[in-house]
mmCIF file of N, CA and C in Angstrom:
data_model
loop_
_atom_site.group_PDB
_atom_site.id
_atom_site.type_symbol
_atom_site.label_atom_id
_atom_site.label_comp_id
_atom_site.label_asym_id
_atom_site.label_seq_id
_atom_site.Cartn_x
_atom_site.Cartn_y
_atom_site.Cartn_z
ATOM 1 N N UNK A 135 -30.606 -59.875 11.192
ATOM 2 C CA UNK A 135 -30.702 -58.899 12.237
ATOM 3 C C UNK A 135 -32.095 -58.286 12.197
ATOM 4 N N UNK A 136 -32.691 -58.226 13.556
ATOM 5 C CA UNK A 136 -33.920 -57.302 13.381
ATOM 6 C C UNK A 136 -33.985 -55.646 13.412
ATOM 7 N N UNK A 137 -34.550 -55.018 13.078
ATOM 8 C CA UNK A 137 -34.558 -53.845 13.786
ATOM 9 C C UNK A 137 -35.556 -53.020 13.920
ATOM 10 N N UNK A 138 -35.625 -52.352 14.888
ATOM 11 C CA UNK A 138 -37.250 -51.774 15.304
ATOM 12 C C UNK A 138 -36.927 -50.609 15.362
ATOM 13 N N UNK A 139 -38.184 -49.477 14.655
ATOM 14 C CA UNK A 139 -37.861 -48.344 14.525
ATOM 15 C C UNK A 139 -39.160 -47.577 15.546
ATOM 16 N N UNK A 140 -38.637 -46.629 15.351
ATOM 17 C CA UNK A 140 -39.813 -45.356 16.793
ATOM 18 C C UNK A 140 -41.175 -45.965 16.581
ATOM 19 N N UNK A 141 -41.708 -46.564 15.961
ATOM 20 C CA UNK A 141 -43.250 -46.893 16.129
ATOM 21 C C UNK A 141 -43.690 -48.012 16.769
ATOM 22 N N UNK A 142 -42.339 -48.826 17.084
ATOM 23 C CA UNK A 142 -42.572 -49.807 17.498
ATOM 24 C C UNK A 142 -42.600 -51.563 16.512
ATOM 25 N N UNK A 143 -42.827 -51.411 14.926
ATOM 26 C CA UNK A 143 -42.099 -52.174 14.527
ATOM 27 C C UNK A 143 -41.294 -52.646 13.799
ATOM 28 N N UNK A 144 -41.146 -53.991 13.747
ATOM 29 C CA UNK A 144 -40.190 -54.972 13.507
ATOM 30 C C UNK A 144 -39.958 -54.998 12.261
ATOM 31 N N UNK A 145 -38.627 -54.985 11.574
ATOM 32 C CA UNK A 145 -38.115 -55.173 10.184
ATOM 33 C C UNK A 145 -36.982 -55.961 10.392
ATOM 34 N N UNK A 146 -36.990 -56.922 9.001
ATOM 35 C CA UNK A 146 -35.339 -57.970 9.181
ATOM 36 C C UNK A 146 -34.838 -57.765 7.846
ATOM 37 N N UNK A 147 -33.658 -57.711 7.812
ATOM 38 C CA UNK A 147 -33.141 -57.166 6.615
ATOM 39 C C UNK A 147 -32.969 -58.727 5.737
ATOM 40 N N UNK A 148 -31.891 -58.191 4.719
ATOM 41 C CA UNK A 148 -32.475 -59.090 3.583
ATOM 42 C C UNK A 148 -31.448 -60.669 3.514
ATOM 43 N N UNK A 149 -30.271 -59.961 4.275
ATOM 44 C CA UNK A 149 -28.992 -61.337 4.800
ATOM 45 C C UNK A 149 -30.107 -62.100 5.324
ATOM 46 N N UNK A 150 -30.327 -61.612 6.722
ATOM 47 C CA UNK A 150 -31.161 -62.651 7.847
ATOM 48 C C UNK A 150 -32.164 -63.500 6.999
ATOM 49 N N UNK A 151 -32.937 -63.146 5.907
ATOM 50 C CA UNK A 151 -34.007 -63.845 5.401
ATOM 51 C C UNK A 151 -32.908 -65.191 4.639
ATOM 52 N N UNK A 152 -32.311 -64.425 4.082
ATOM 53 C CA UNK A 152 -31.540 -65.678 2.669
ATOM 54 C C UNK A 152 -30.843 -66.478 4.128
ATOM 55 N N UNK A 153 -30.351 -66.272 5.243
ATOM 56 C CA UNK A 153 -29.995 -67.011 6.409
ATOM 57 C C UNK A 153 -31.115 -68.101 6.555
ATOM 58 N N UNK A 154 -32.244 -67.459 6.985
ATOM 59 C CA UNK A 154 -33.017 -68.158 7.172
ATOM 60 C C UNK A 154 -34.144 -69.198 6.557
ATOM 61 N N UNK A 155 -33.984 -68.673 5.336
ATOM 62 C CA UNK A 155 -34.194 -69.766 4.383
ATOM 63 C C UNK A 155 -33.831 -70.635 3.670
ATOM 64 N N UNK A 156 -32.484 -70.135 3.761
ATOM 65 C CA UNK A 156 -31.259 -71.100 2.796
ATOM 66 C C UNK A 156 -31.602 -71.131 1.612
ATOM 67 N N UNK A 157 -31.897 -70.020 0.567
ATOM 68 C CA UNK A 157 -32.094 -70.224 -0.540
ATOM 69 C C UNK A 157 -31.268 -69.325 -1.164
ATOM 70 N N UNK A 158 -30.670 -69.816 -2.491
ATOM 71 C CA UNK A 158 -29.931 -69.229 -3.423
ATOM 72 C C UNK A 158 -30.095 -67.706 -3.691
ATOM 73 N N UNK A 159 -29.260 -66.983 -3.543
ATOM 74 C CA UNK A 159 -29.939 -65.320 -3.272
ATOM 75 C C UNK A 159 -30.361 -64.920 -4.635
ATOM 76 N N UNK A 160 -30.389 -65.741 -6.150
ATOM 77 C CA UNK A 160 -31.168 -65.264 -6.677
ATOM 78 C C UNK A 160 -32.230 -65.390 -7.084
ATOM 79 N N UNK A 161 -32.653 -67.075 -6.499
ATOM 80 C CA UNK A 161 -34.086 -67.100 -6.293
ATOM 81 C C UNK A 161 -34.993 -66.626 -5.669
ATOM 82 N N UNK A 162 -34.440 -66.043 -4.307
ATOM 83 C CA UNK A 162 -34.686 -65.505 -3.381
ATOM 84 C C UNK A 162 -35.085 -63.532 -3.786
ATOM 85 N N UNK A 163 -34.197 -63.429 -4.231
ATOM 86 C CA UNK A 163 -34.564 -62.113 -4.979
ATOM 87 C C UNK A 163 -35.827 -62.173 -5.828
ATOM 88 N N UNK A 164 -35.731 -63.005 -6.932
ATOM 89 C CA UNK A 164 -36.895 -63.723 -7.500
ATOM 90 C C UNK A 164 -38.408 -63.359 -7.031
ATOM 91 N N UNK A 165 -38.171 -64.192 -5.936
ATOM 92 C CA UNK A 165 -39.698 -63.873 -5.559
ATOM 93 C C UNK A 165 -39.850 -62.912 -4.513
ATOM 94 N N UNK A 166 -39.101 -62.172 -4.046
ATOM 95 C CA UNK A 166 -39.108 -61.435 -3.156
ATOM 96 C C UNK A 166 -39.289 -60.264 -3.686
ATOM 97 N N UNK A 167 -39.190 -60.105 -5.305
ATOM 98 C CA UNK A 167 -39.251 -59.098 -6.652
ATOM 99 C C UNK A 167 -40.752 -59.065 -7.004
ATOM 100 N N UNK A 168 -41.448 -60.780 -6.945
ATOM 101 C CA UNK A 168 -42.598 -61.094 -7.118
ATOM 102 C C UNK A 168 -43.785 -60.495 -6.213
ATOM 103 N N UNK A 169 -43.247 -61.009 -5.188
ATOM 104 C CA UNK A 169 -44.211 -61.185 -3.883
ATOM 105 C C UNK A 169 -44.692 -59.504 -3.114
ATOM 106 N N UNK A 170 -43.481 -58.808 -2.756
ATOM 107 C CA UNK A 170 -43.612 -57.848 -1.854
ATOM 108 C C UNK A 170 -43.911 -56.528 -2.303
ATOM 109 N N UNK A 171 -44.296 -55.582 -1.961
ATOM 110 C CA UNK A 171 -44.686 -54.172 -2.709
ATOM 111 C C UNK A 171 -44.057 -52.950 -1.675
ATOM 112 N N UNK A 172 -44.327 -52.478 -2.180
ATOM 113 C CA UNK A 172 -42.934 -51.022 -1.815
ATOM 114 C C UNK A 172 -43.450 -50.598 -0.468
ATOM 115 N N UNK A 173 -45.140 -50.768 0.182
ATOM 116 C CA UNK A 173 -45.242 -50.821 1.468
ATOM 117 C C UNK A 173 -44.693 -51.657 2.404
ATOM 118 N N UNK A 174 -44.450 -52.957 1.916
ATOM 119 C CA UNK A 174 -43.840 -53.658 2.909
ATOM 120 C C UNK A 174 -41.875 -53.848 3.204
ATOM 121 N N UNK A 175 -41.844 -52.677 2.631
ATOM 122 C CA UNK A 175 -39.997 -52.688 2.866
ATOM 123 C C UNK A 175 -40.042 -51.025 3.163
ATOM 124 N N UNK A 176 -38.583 -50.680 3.924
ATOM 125 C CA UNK A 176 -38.462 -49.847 4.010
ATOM 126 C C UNK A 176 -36.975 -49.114 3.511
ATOM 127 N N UNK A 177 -35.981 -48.358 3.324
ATOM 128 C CA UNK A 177 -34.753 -48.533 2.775
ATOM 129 C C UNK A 177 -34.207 -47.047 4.147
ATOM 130 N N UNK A 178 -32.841 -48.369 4.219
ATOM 131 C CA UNK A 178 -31.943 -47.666 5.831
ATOM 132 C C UNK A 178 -30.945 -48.262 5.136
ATOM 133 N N UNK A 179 -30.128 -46.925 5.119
ATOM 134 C CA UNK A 179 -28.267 -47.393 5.245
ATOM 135 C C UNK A 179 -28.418 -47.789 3.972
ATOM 136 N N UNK A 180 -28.850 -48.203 2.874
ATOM 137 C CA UNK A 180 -28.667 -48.363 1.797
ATOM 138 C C UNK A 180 -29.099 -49.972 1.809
ATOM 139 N N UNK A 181 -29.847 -50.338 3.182
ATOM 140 C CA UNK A 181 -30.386 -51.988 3.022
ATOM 141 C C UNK A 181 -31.769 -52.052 2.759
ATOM 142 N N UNK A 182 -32.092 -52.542 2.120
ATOM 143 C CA UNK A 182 -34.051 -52.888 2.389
ATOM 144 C C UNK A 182 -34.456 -53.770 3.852
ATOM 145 N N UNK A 183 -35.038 -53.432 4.272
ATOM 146 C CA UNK A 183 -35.450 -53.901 5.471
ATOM 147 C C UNK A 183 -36.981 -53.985 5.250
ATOM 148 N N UNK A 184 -37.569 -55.557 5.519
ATOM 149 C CA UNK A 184 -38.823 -55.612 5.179
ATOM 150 C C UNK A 184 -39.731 -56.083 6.431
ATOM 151 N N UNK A 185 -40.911 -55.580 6.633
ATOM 152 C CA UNK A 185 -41.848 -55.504 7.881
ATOM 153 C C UNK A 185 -41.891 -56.980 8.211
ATOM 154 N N UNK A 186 -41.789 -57.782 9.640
ATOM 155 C CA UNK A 186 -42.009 -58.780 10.184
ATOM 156 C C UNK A 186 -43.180 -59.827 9.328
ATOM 157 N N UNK A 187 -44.044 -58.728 9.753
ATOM 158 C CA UNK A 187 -45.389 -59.113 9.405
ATOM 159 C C UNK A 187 -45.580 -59.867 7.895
ATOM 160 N N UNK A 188 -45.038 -58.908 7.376
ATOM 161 C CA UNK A 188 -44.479 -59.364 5.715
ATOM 162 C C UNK A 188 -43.936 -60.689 5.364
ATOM 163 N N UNK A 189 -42.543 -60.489 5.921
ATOM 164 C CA UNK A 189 -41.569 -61.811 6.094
ATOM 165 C C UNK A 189 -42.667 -62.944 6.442
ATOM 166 N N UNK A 190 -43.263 -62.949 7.205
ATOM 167 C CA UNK A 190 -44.070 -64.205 7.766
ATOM 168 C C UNK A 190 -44.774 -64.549 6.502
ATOM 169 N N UNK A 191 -45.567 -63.912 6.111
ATOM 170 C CA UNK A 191 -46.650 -64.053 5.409
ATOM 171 C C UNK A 191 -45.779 -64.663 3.952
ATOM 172 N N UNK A 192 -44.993 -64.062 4.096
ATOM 173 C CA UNK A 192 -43.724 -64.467 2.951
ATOM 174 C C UNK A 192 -43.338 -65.673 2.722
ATOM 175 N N UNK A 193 -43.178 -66.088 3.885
ATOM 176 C CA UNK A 193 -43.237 -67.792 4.049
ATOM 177 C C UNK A 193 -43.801 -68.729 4.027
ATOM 178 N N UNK A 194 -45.083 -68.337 4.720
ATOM 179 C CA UNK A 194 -46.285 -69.141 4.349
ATOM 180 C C UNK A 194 -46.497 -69.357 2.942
ATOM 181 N N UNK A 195 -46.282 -68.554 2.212
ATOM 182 C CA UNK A 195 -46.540 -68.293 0.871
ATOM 183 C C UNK A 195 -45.592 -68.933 -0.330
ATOM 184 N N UNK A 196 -44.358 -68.725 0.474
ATOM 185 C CA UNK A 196 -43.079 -70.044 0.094
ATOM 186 C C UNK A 196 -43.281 -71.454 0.201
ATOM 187 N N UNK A 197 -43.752 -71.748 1.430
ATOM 188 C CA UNK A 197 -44.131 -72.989 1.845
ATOM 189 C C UNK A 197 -45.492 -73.392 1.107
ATOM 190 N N UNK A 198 -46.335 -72.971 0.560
ATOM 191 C CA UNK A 198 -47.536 -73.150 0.120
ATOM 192 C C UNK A 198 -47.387 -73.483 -1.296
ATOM 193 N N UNK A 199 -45.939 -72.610 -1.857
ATOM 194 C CA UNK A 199 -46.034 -72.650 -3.326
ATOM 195 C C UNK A 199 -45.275 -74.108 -3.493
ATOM 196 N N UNK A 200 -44.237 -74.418 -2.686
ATOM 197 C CA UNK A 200 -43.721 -75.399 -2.806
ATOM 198 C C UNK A 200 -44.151 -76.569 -2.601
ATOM 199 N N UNK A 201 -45.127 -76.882 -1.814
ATOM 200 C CA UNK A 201 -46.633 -77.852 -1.516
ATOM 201 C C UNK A 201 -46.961 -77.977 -2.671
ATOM 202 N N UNK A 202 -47.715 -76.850 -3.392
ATOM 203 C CA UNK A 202 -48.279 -77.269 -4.458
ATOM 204 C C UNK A 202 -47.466 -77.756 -5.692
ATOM 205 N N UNK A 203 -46.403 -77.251 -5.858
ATOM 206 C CA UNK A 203 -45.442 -77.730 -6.703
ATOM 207 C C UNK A 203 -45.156 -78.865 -6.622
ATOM 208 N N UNK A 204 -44.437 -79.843 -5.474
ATOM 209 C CA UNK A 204 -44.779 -81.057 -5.676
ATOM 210 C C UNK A 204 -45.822 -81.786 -5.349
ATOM 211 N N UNK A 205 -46.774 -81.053 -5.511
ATOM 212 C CA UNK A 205 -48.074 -82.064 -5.395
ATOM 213 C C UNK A 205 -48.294 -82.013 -7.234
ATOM 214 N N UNK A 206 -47.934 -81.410 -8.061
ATOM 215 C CA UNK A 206 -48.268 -81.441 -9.541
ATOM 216 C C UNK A 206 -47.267 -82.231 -9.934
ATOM 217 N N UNK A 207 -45.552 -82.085 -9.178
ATOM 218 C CA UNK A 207 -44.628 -82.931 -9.665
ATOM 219 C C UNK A 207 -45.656 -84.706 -9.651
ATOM 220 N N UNK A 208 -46.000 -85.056 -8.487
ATOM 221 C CA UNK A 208 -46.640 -86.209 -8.218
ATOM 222 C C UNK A 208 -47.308 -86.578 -8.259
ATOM 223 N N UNK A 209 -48.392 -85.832 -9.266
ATOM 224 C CA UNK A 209 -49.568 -85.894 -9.752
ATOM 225 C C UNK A 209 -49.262 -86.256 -11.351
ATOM 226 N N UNK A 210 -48.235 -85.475 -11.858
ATOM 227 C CA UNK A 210 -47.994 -86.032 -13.423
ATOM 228 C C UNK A 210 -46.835 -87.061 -13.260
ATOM 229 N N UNK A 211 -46.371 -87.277 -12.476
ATOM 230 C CA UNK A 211 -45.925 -88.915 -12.671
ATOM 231 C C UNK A 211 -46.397 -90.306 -11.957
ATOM 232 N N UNK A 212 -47.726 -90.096 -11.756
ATOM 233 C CA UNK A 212 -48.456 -91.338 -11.129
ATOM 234 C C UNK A 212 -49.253 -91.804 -12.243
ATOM 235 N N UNK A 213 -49.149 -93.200 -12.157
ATOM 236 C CA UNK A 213 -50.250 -94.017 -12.945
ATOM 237 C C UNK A 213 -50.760 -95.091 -13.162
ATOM 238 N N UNK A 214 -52.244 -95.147 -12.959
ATOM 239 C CA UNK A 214 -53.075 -95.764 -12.848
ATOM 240 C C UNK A 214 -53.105 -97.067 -13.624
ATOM 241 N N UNK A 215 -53.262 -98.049 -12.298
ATOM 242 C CA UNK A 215 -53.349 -98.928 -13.193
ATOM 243 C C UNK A 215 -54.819 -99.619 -12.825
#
């Protein structure tokens, strides 16, 4: 779910993300423990709700780590002949 507050923006709470990523909610916690800092969430109703802007960047950053991860998986099991 999104929700937009008087300034105009955008926050998605923390279901919609693990929705949208399909990842195990405690990996997902994981780096979401790692990654984000207390500016980019806000706390309503007792949910964290974290800035759009954030989330995005969040992903890129998912997607980037996981690139590089199997690029080392496939880098230490190739060999030269």
């Amino acid at each position: 779910m999104r929700y937009t507050i008087h300034t105009g923006e955008n926050y998605i709470d923390t279901l919609t993300l693990k929705q949208l990523l399909q990842m195990e909610p405690s990996k997902l916690k994981r780096e979401m423990k790692r990654y984000f800092t207390p500016e980019d969430y806000i706390k309503y109703n007792n949910k964290h709700l974290y800035k759009e802007t954030a989330v995005v960047d969040f992903i890129c950053h998912l997607l980037v780590k996981s690139i590089e991860t199997d690029n080392n998986k496939n880098n230490s099991t190739s060999h030269e002949i």
